[in-house]
Coordinates of C-alpha atoms in Angstrom, one line a residue:
Chain A
X1 CA 107.9 120.9 108.8
X2 CA 110.8 121.7 107.2
X3 CA 112.4 118.6 109.4
X4 CA 110.0 116.4 108.1
X5 CA 110.1 117.5 104.7
X6 CA 114.0 116.8 104.6
X7 CA 113.7 113.4 106.7
X8 CA 111.0 112.1 103.7
X9 CA 113.3 112.9 101.1
X10 CA 116.0 111.0 102.8
X11 CA 113.5 108.1 103.3
X12 CA 112.4 108.5 99.4
X13 CA 116.0 108.7 98.2
X14 CA 116.6 105.8 100.3
X15 CA 113.6 103.8 98.6
X16 CA 114.9 105.1 95.1
X17 CA 116.5 101.4 94.4
X18 CA 113.8 98.8 95.6
X19 CA 116.0 95.8 95.6
X20 CA 118.5 97.7 97.6
X21 CA 115.9 99.1 100.0
X22 CA 114.5 95.5 100.6
X23 CA 118.2 94.1 101.2
X24 CA 118.6 96.7 103.9
X25 CA 115.7 95.9 105.8
X26 CA 116.6 92.1 105.8
X27 CA 120.4 93.1 106.9
X28 CA 118.6 94.9 109.9
X29 CA 116.7 92.0 110.8
X30 CA 119.7 89.5 110.6
X31 CA 121.9 92.2 112.5
X32 CA 119.5 92.1 115.8
X33 CA 119.6 88.2 115.6
X34 CA 122.6 88.4 118.1
X35 CA 120.8 90.4 120.6
X36 CA 117.6 88.3 120.2
X37 CA 119.7 85.4 121.0
X38 CA 121.4 86.9 123.9
X39 CA 117.8 87.7 125.5
X40 CA 116.5 84.1 124.7
X41 CA 119.3 82.5 126.3
X42 CA 119.3 84.6 129.2
X43 CA 115.5 83.8 129.8
X44 CA 115.8 80.0 129.1
X45 CA 119.1 79.0 130.5
X46 CA 119.9 81.2 133.2
X47 CA 118.1 82.6 136.4
X48 CA 120.1 85.8 136.2
X49 CA 123.5 87.6 136.1
X50 CA 125.5 88.9 138.6
X51 CA 122.7 88.7 141.3
X52 CA 120.5 90.6 139.0
X53 CA 117.3 88.5 138.1
X54 CA 116.6 87.7 134.2
X55 CA 113.7 90.8 134.0
X56 CA 116.4 93.3 135.7
X57 CA 119.2 92.5 133.1
X58 CA 116.3 92.4 130.2
X59 CA 115.7 95.9 131.3
X60 CA 119.1 97.1 130.9
X61 CA 119.3 95.3 127.4
X62 CA 115.7 96.8 126.7
X63 CA 116.9 100.5 127.7
X64 CA 119.9 100.1 125.8
X65 CA 118.5 98.9 122.4
X66 CA 115.6 101.2 122.6
X67 CA 118.0 104.1 123.0
X68 CA 120.2 102.9 120.6
X69 CA 117.3 102.5 117.9
X70 CA 116.4 105.8 118.6
X71 CA 119.8 107.1 118.2
X72 CA 120.1 105.1 114.9
X73 CA 116.8 106.8 113.7
X74 CA 117.6 110.3 114.5
X75 CA 121.6 110.3 114.7
X76 CA 122.8 107.9 112.1
X77 CA 123.7 110.7 109.5
X78 CA 126.7 111.1 111.5
X79 CA 128.2 108.1 110.1
X80 CA 128.4 110.1 106.9
X81 CA 130.3 113.1 108.1
X82 CA 133.4 111.4 107.1
X83 CA 132.6 110.6 103.5
X84 CA 130.9 114.1 103.3
X85 CA 134.1 116.2 104.3
X86 CA 136.4 113.8 102.4
X87 CA 134.2 114.6 99.0
X88 CA 133.6 118.1 100.0
X89 CA 129.9 117.7 100.0
X90 CA 129.7 119.5 103.5
X91 CA 130.2 122.7 101.0
X92 CA 126.7 122.4 99.9
X93 CA 125.1 122.3 103.4
X94 CA 127.0 125.2 104.5
X95 CA 125.3 127.2 101.5
X96 CA 121.9 126.3 102.7
X97 CA 120.3 128.3 105.4
X98 CA 119.8 125.6 108.0
X99 CA 122.4 124.4 110.5
X100 CA 124.8 121.7 109.2
X101 CA 124.2 119.6 112.0
X102 CA 120.6 119.1 111.4
X103 CA 121.2 118.9 107.7
X104 CA 123.9 116.1 108.2
X105 CA 120.9 114.4 110.7
X106 CA 118.5 114.2 108.0
X107 CA 120.5 113.6 104.8
X108 CA 120.2 109.9 105.2
X109 CA 117.8 107.5 106.4
X110 CA 119.2 104.0 108.1
X111 CA 116.6 101.5 106.6
X112 CA 117.6 98.6 108.9
X113 CA 116.5 101.1 111.9
X114 CA 113.2 99.6 111.3
X115 CA 114.5 96.3 112.5
X116 CA 116.2 97.9 115.5
X117 CA 112.8 99.5 116.5
X118 CA 110.9 96.7 116.2
X119 CA 113.6 94.3 118.1
X120 CA 113.9 97.2 121.0
X121 CA 110.1 97.3 121.3
X122 CA 109.9 93.4 121.6
X123 CA 112.8 93.4 124.2
X124 CA 111.0 96.0 126.1
X125 CA 107.7 94.3 126.7
X126 CA 109.6 91.2 127.4
X127 CA 111.8 93.0 130.1
X128 CA 108.4 94.6 131.5
X129 CA 106.5 91.2 131.6
X130 CA 109.6 89.5 133.6
X131 CA 110.1 92.3 136.1
X132 CA 108.5 92.6 139.5
X133 CA 108.6 96.2 139.6
X134 CA 105.8 98.6 141.0
X135 CA 105.2 100.9 138.2
X136 CA 104.6 104.4 139.6
X137 CA 104.2 107.1 137.3
X138 CA 107.5 108.2 138.3
X139 CA 109.0 105.1 137.3
X140 CA 107.5 105.3 133.9
X141 CA 108.6 108.7 133.7
X142 CA 112.3 107.7 134.4
X143 CA 112.1 104.7 132.2
X144 CA 111.1 107.1 129.3
X145 CA 114.0 109.6 130.4
X146 CA 116.2 106.9 130.4
X147 CA 115.6 105.7 127.1
X148 CA 115.9 109.2 126.0
X149 CA 119.0 109.7 127.7
X150 CA 120.5 106.3 126.6
X151 CA 119.9 107.9 122.9
X152 CA 121.6 111.2 123.7
X153 CA 124.5 109.6 125.1
X154 CA 125.1 107.5 122.2
X155 CA 124.4 110.5 119.9
X156 CA 127.1 112.5 122.0
X157 CA 129.6 109.9 121.3
X158 CA 128.8 109.8 117.8
X159 CA 128.6 113.7 117.6
X160 CA 132.0 113.8 119.5
X161 CA 133.8 111.6 117.1
X162 CA 131.8 113.2 114.0
X163 CA 133.4 116.6 114.6
X164 CA 136.9 114.7 114.6
X165 CA 135.3 113.0 111.1
X166 CA 135.0 116.6 109.8
X167 CA 138.4 116.8 109.8
X168 CA 139.9 113.4 109.8
X169 CA 138.0 110.8 107.8
X170 CA 139.8 108.1 110.0
X171 CA 137.4 108.9 112.7
X172 CA 134.8 107.0 110.9
X173 CA 136.7 104.0 112.1
X174 CA 136.4 104.9 115.7
X175 CA 132.9 105.9 115.3
X176 CA 132.1 102.0 114.1
X177 CA 134.2 100.5 117.0
X178 CA 132.8 102.5 119.5
X179 CA 129.5 101.7 118.4
X180 CA 130.3 98.0 118.5
X181 CA 131.7 98.4 122.0
X182 CA 128.7 100.3 123.3
X183 CA 126.2 97.6 121.7
X184 CA 128.6 94.6 123.3
X185 CA 128.9 96.0 126.8
X186 CA 126.0 97.9 127.2
X187 CA 123.7 95.3 127.7
X188 CA 125.4 93.6 130.7
X189 CA 125.0 94.7 134.5
X190 CA 128.8 96.1 134.6
X191 CA 129.2 95.0 137.9
X192 CA 130.3 91.4 136.7
X193 CA 133.3 93.1 134.6
X194 CA 136.7 93.6 136.5
X195 CA 137.4 96.7 138.2
X196 CA 139.5 98.5 135.3
X197 CA 136.7 97.7 132.7
X198 CA 134.1 98.7 135.0
X199 CA 135.8 102.1 135.3
X200 CA 136.7 102.5 131.7
X201 CA 132.8 101.9 130.9
X202 CA 132.0 104.5 133.5
X203 CA 134.4 107.2 133.3
X204 CA 136.0 107.1 130.1
X205 CA 133.4 105.7 127.3
X206 CA 130.4 106.1 129.7
X207 CA 128.3 103.2 128.5
X208 CA 127.3 102.7 132.2
X209 CA 125.0 105.9 131.9
X210 CA 123.1 104.8 129.1
X211 CA 121.1 101.5 130.3
X212 CA 123.2 100.0 133.4
X213 CA 122.8 102.8 135.8
X214 CA 119.1 103.6 135.1
X215 CA 118.1 100.0 135.0
X216 CA 119.7 99.8 138.7
X217 CA 117.9 102.7 139.8
X218 CA 114.4 101.3 138.7
X219 CA 115.2 97.8 139.9
X220 CA 116.5 99.2 143.2
X221 CA 120.0 97.5 142.6
X222 CA 121.6 100.9 144.2
X223 CA 124.4 99.2 145.9
X224 CA 128.0 98.2 144.6
X225 CA 127.6 100.7 141.8
X226 CA 130.6 102.6 140.5
X227 CA 129.0 105.8 141.2
X228 CA 127.0 107.2 144.1
X229 CA 123.2 106.5 143.9
X230 CA 122.3 110.1 143.0
X231 CA 124.6 110.2 140.2
X232 CA 123.1 107.1 139.1
X233 CA 119.7 108.3 139.2
X234 CA 121.0 111.4 137.2
X235 CA 122.3 109.3 134.4
X236 CA 119.8 110.5 131.5
X237 CA 120.7 113.9 132.6
X238 CA 124.5 112.8 132.2
X239 CA 123.7 111.8 128.6
X240 CA 121.7 115.4 127.8
X241 CA 125.0 117.4 129.3
X242 CA 127.1 115.0 127.3
X243 CA 125.2 115.7 124.1
X244 CA 125.3 119.5 124.5
X245 CA 129.3 119.6 125.3
X246 CA 129.5 117.2 122.1
X247 CA 127.4 119.9 120.0
X248 CA 129.7 122.6 121.3
X249 CA 132.7 120.4 120.0
X250 CA 130.7 120.1 116.6
X251 CA 130.5 123.9 115.9
X252 CA 134.1 124.0 116.8
X253 CA 135.4 121.5 114.5
X254 CA 133.1 122.7 111.9
X255 CA 134.5 126.0 111.9
X256 CA 138.0 124.6 111.1
X257 CA 136.7 122.7 108.2
X258 CA 138.8 122.8 105.2
X259 CA 136.4 121.4 102.4
X260 CA 138.3 119.3 99.7
X261 CA 140.2 120.0 96.6
X262 CA 140.0 122.9 94.5
Chain B
X1 CA 132.3 152.1 93.8
X2 CA 129.3 153.2 96.2
X3 CA 128.0 149.9 97.0
X4 CA 130.3 147.0 96.9
X5 CA 128.4 143.8 97.2
X6 CA 131.5 141.9 97.7
X7 CA 134.6 143.3 99.9
X8 CA 137.4 141.5 100.4
X9 CA 140.8 142.8 102.1
X10 CA 143.9 141.0 103.1
X11 CA 142.3 137.4 103.0
X12 CA 144.6 134.6 104.1
X13 CA 144.1 131.1 104.2
X14 CA 146.6 128.6 105.4
X15 CA 146.0 124.8 105.6
X16 CA 147.6 122.5 107.9
X17 CA 147.4 118.8 106.6
X18 CA 149.0 116.2 108.6
X19 CA 152.2 114.5 106.6
X20 CA 152.0 110.9 106.4
X21 CA 155.4 109.2 105.9
X22 CA 155.7 106.0 104.0
X23 CA 155.6 102.7 105.6
X24 CA 154.5 101.0 108.8
X25 CA 157.3 103.5 110.9
X26 CA 155.8 106.6 109.4
X27 CA 152.3 105.5 110.2
X28 CA 153.3 104.8 113.7
X29 CA 155.4 108.0 114.0
X30 CA 152.3 109.9 112.7
X31 CA 150.2 108.5 115.2
X32 CA 152.6 109.4 118.1
X33 CA 154.0 112.6 116.8
X34 CA 151.6 114.0 113.9
X35 CA 153.6 116.6 111.7
X36 CA 151.7 119.2 109.8
X37 CA 152.6 120.8 106.8
X38 CA 151.8 124.8 106.0
X39 CA 150.0 125.1 102.9
X40 CA 149.3 129.0 102.0
X41 CA 146.5 128.4 99.6
X42 CA 145.6 132.5 99.6
X43 CA 148.4 134.5 101.0
X44 CA 146.7 138.1 100.4
X45 CA 143.7 138.8 98.2
X46 CA 141.9 142.2 98.2
X47 CA 139.4 143.1 95.9
X48 CA 135.5 144.8 95.7
X49 CA 133.1 144.1 93.4
X50 CA 130.1 146.2 92.9
X51 CA 126.5 145.5 92.8
X52 CA 125.4 144.1 89.3
X53 CA 129.0 143.5 88.2
X54 CA 130.5 140.7 86.8
X55 CA 134.1 139.7 87.3
X56 CA 136.3 136.6 86.3
X57 CA 138.5 135.5 89.0
X58 CA 141.7 134.0 87.1
X59 CA 144.7 132.0 87.9
X60 CA 146.4 128.9 87.2
X61 CA 145.5 125.7 89.0
X62 CA 146.5 125.8 92.6
X63 CA 146.6 129.8 92.5
X64 CA 143.9 130.2 95.2
X65 CA 140.8 131.1 93.2
X66 CA 138.6 128.1 94.4
X67 CA 139.8 128.8 98.1
X68 CA 138.8 132.4 97.7
X69 CA 135.4 131.8 96.4
X70 CA 134.9 129.3 99.3
X71 CA 135.7 132.1 101.9
X72 CA 133.4 134.1 100.4
X73 CA 130.7 132.0 100.3
X74 CA 131.1 131.5 104.0
X75 CA 132.4 127.9 103.5
X76 CA 136.1 128.4 104.6
X77 CA 136.8 130.8 107.6
X78 CA 140.1 132.6 106.5
X79 CA 142.8 132.5 108.7
X80 CA 143.4 136.4 108.4
X81 CA 141.8 139.5 106.7
X82 CA 138.2 140.6 106.6
X83 CA 135.4 139.9 103.9
X84 CA 131.8 141.3 103.9
X85 CA 129.2 139.9 101.5
X86 CA 126.2 142.5 100.9
X87 CA 127.7 143.7 104.3
X88 CA 127.9 140.6 106.2
X89 CA 130.7 138.3 107.3
X90 CA 130.0 135.4 105.6
X91 CA 131.3 132.6 108.0
X92 CA 129.9 134.5 111.0
X93 CA 126.6 135.0 109.9
X94 CA 126.5 131.9 107.6
X95 CA 122.5 131.5 107.6
X96 CA 121.7 135.1 107.0
X97 CA 124.4 135.1 104.1
X98 CA 123.2 132.0 102.5
X99 CA 119.9 134.2 101.6
X100 CA 122.0 136.6 99.8
X101 CA 124.1 134.1 97.6
X102 CA 123.9 131.2 95.1
X103 CA 126.8 129.4 94.5
X104 CA 127.5 126.4 91.9
X105 CA 130.8 124.3 92.0
X106 CA 131.1 122.9 88.5
X107 CA 132.7 119.5 89.6
X108 CA 130.0 118.8 92.4
X109 CA 126.2 118.9 92.8
X110 CA 124.6 120.4 95.4
X111 CA 121.2 118.7 94.4
X112 CA 119.8 115.2 96.3
X113 CA 121.8 112.8 94.2
X114 CA 119.1 110.1 94.3
X115 CA 115.6 112.4 93.7
X116 CA 114.6 114.4 90.8
X117 CA 115.8 117.5 90.1
X118 CA 112.4 119.0 90.4
X119 CA 112.2 117.7 93.9
X120 CA 115.2 119.0 95.0
X121 CA 113.9 122.8 93.6
X122 CA 110.8 121.8 95.8
X123 CA 112.8 121.2 98.9
X124 CA 115.0 124.3 98.5
X125 CA 111.6 126.5 97.9
X126 CA 110.8 125.2 101.5
X127 CA 114.4 125.7 102.7
X128 CA 114.8 129.3 101.8
X129 CA 111.0 130.1 102.4
X130 CA 110.0 131.1 98.9
X131 CA 106.2 131.5 98.5
X132 CA 105.0 129.1 95.8
X133 CA 104.1 131.9 93.5
X134 CA 107.5 133.5 93.5
X135 CA 109.2 129.8 93.2
X136 CA 106.9 128.9 90.2
X137 CA 107.8 132.1 88.4
X138 CA 111.4 131.9 88.8
X139 CA 111.5 128.1 87.8
X140 CA 109.5 129.1 84.9
X141 CA 111.9 131.6 83.6
X142 CA 114.8 129.3 84.4
X143 CA 113.3 126.6 82.4
X144 CA 113.2 129.0 79.7
X145 CA 116.7 130.0 79.9
X146 CA 118.0 126.5 80.5
X147 CA 115.6 124.2 79.1
X148 CA 115.4 122.1 82.3
X149 CA 111.8 120.6 81.7
X150 CA 113.4 118.1 79.4
X151 CA 115.5 116.4 82.2
X152 CA 114.3 117.8 85.3
X153 CA 112.2 114.4 86.3
X154 CA 115.6 112.8 86.4
X155 CA 118.0 112.3 89.3
X156 CA 121.3 113.8 89.2
X157 CA 122.5 110.3 88.7
X158 CA 121.1 109.8 85.7
X159 CA 121.9 113.5 84.3
X160 CA 124.5 114.5 81.6
X161 CA 127.1 116.7 83.0
X162 CA 125.6 119.7 80.9
X163 CA 122.4 118.8 82.2
X164 CA 123.6 118.3 86.1
X165 CA 125.1 121.9 85.8
X166 CA 122.1 123.4 84.2
X167 CA 119.9 122.0 87.5
X168 CA 122.8 123.4 89.8
X169 CA 122.6 126.9 88.1
X170 CA 118.8 126.7 88.7
X171 CA 119.2 125.4 91.9
X172 CA 121.4 128.3 93.2
X173 CA 119.1 130.9 91.7
X174 CA 115.8 129.7 92.5
X175 CA 115.8 131.8 96.0
X176 CA 116.7 134.8 93.9
X177 CA 119.8 135.6 95.5
X178 CA 121.8 139.0 94.4
X179 CA 125.1 137.6 94.5
X180 CA 126.5 134.4 92.7
X181 CA 129.5 132.5 92.8
X182 CA 130.3 130.2 90.2
X183 CA 133.6 127.8 90.0
X184 CA 134.3 126.4 86.8
X185 CA 130.5 126.2 86.0
X186 CA 131.1 124.9 82.5
X187 CA 134.1 122.7 82.9
X188 CA 133.7 119.5 80.7
X189 CA 130.8 120.8 78.9
X190 CA 130.2 121.2 75.0
X191 CA 130.2 123.9 72.9
X192 CA 126.4 124.5 72.4
X193 CA 125.7 123.9 76.4
X194 CA 128.6 126.2 77.0
X195 CA 127.2 128.9 75.1
X196 CA 123.5 128.4 76.6
X197 CA 125.1 128.7 79.9
X198 CA 126.9 131.9 79.0
X199 CA 123.9 133.4 77.5
X200 CA 122.1 132.5 80.7
X201 CA 124.8 134.3 82.6
X202 CA 124.6 137.4 80.7
X203 CA 120.9 137.3 81.3
X204 CA 121.5 136.9 84.9
X205 CA 123.8 140.3 85.0
X206 CA 122.0 142.5 82.4
X207 CA 118.4 141.6 83.2
X208 CA 118.5 140.6 86.8
X209 CA 121.2 143.1 88.0
X210 CA 123.1 140.0 89.9
X211 CA 126.7 140.2 90.8
X212 CA 128.5 137.5 89.4
X213 CA 132.3 136.2 90.4
X214 CA 133.2 133.6 87.9
X215 CA 136.3 131.2 87.9
X216 CA 137.2 129.6 84.7
X217 CA 140.2 128.1 82.5
X218 CA 138.2 128.8 79.6
X219 CA 139.3 132.3 78.0
X220 CA 137.0 132.4 75.6
X221 CA 134.0 132.4 78.4
X222 CA 136.3 135.3 79.7
X223 CA 136.3 137.3 76.9
X224 CA 132.8 137.0 76.4
X225 CA 131.4 137.6 79.5
X226 CA 133.7 139.5 81.6
X227 CA 134.9 143.3 81.3
X228 CA 137.2 143.2 84.4
X229 CA 139.2 140.2 85.6
X230 CA 141.2 139.6 88.7
X231 CA 144.3 137.6 88.2
X232 CA 145.7 135.7 91.4
X233 CA 148.8 133.6 91.3
X234 CA 150.7 132.0 94.2
X235 CA 147.5 133.4 96.4
X236 CA 148.0 136.9 95.9
X237 CA 146.3 139.2 93.2
X238 CA 148.6 140.1 90.6
X239 CA 146.4 142.3 88.3
X240 CA 143.3 143.7 89.2
X241 CA 141.3 145.7 86.1
X242 CA 139.3 146.0 82.6
X243 CA 140.0 143.2 79.9
X244 CA 140.8 145.4 77.4
X245 CA 143.4 147.4 79.5
X246 CA 144.8 143.6 80.3
X247 CA 145.5 142.9 76.6
X248 CA 146.6 146.3 75.8
X249 CA 149.0 146.3 78.8
X250 CA 150.4 142.9 78.7
X251 CA 149.9 142.0 75.4
X252 CA 152.5 142.1 72.4
X253 CA 150.4 144.0 70.2
X254 CA 148.3 143.3 67.0
X255 CA 149.7 141.0 64.1
X256 CA 148.1 141.3 60.3
X257 CA 149.1 138.6 57.7
X258 CA 148.1 139.3 54.4
X259 CA 148.5 137.3 51.0
X260 CA 148.5 139.7 47.9
X261 CA 149.0 138.8 44.1
X262 CA 151.7 141.7 43.9
X263 CA 153.5 142.8 47.0
X264 CA 155.7 145.5 46.2
X265 CA 153.7 148.3 46.9
X266 CA 152.9 147.4 50.1
X267 CA 156.2 146.9 51.7
X268 CA 156.5 150.7 52.3
X269 CA 153.1 150.6 54.1
X270 CA 153.7 151.7 58.1
X271 CA 153.7 148.4 60.0
X272 CA 155.5 146.2 57.7
X273 CA 157.6 143.8 59.6
X274 CA 158.7 140.8 57.1
X275 CA 157.4 138.4 54.6
X276 CA 156.8 135.0 55.8
X277 CA 156.2 132.7 52.6
X278 CA 153.6 134.1 50.7
X279 CA 152.5 136.3 53.4
X280 CA 153.4 139.8 54.2
X281 CA 153.2 140.4 58.1
X282 CA 152.2 143.5 59.8
X283 CA 152.4 144.4 63.5
X284 CA 152.1 147.2 65.8
X285 CA 150.8 148.2 69.3
X286 CA 148.3 151.3 68.2
X287 CA 145.0 149.8 67.7
X288 CA 144.2 153.0 65.4
X289 CA 147.1 152.0 63.1
X290 CA 145.6 148.5 63.1
X291 CA 142.2 149.5 61.9
X292 CA 143.7 151.7 59.3
X293 CA 145.7 149.2 57.8
X294 CA 142.5 147.0 57.6
X295 CA 140.4 149.6 56.0
X296 CA 143.5 149.8 53.3
X297 CA 144.2 146.4 52.9
X298 CA 140.3 145.4 52.4
X299 CA 139.9 148.2 49.7
X300 CA 142.7 146.7 47.6
X301 CA 141.5 144.0 44.7
X302 CA 144.8 142.3 45.0
X303 CA 144.2 140.7 48.7
X304 CA 143.8 137.2 48.3
X305 CA 144.1 136.4 52.1
X306 CA 143.8 138.5 55.1
X307 CA 144.2 137.4 58.8
X308 CA 144.2 139.5 61.9
X309 CA 145.5 138.2 65.2
X310 CA 145.5 139.1 68.9
X311 CA 147.5 138.0 71.6
X312 CA 145.8 134.6 73.1
X313 CA 144.4 135.6 76.6
X314 CA 146.4 132.7 77.9
X315 CA 149.6 133.9 76.8
X316 CA 148.7 137.8 78.0
X317 CA 148.0 136.1 81.5
X318 CA 151.3 133.8 81.5
X319 CA 152.9 137.5 80.8
X320 CA 151.3 138.9 83.5
X321 CA 152.5 136.1 86.0
X322 CA 156.0 136.4 84.6
X323 CA 156.3 140.4 85.1
X324 CA 153.8 141.0 88.2
X325 CA 155.2 139.4 91.4
X326 CA 153.9 142.4 93.3
X327 CA 150.3 142.7 94.3
X328 CA 148.2 145.4 93.3
X329 CA 145.7 147.6 94.8
X330 CA 143.2 148.9 93.2

């Protein structure tokens, strides 16, 4: 209940300036044009990509976009950490009887997320329409887990970097760059990339576990993956594990918070 | 002191900020082999505060006052030392501790910047799980003391500094904490609002029995509010005791300047120091002698002007800092 109350406060604060609010919604829609164009070009100009059919590739785009939209919706407050730490405003969060992490997540409503969610829903519907997959209850459940896993994986990366941002405002740039990197490469079947890049996106910045590997499991493309089939199937769990590890890292960094001034 | 609300023993806080050398080379070097400075903000601070006591935590800029308050309130984890607030270790038991404390940092608001203060108060009621009846009663009392209702429908963004700090004071006390930390709460306020806040603090101690730790650079505020002061310099306690004792121990005594029609008879009065212009100057250390002289002078018809001076508190503090390099145990 309190979470909803705080979330409602953030939405209300975001809507305090109507011109700014509407402008942000417009920016959200414009930002997603690149994803929509990518999907449109894929459907109208190419039969597929790297041996995957149109629908298979669209499923990667849909899972990533859905996970991203949810991550932005629930975890976008992590983008504020550097500013909150630099200005000493984490102090106020530490004085309230609530976890700081939760307060950070609820401190800010990202208006453009409305555009993200709409695009994610359209892409998912389009992907499902182009797929020739037997949607058993197991597959439907797995798709839902994959989307949540994609959200948690993006949240894990942002939480990890947010932990750095508690102590170093430069981490904000890393947060932005990594989000851009995940958006750019997370929508492709990664086996089209050179081995080094594929390994980097599997083991260094594990973008592959967000959408590529779960989509491979759902569509049956389980050969030629950078990890064994069971590891690919466990991709949503990887997102969860990385998120839990990132939360531990966050708590350790918060204990080393140094406030500002004074 | 049977029930100390606040216990600090040997507190130390060391910050290790990265050093960045100027220029491109310096930037590259700071990335490859970063260097860290060691800043000892608090070196050794120990004191206790009894329940219902107001103390002024004083010191020059950079002395370690704010860092000490942040350790006490659970914002910072000390590098060494022990701290207990109402029996709890604030940085380990932060959430439980938050119910026991309120804090105002004069230069920053803890309210939601874009929302009317009254809405912030309502959310704080939910966060601290205060009942609707208690919240309404406390808000009504705080409104009476701080005149909040004239501006509580505004967001902090659109408040004056005085209004914003008053709203912050209310926000800090709405959950009825027994212990309150105030870091420069009246900084930048005009005289009228300052006095209103001082009266509010007096009420909180006298009527509500709250324990208050106050930092300020306003010495008139200290003399009007605090009976006990803890002076910190270079991260160490250099004085911990009564304000009156501080003035007696470290002041240069009293001084009276008097202008009279005929000063011949007064030159033999004990305490006469010199004649400066038209004024006779008397001085001494004994407060009793000062009172006797004032009585004598006020009974004389020849007195045209009389001025009683005591040491400025800032001067006294400067004297303490100069004389006392060794920390004090209380």
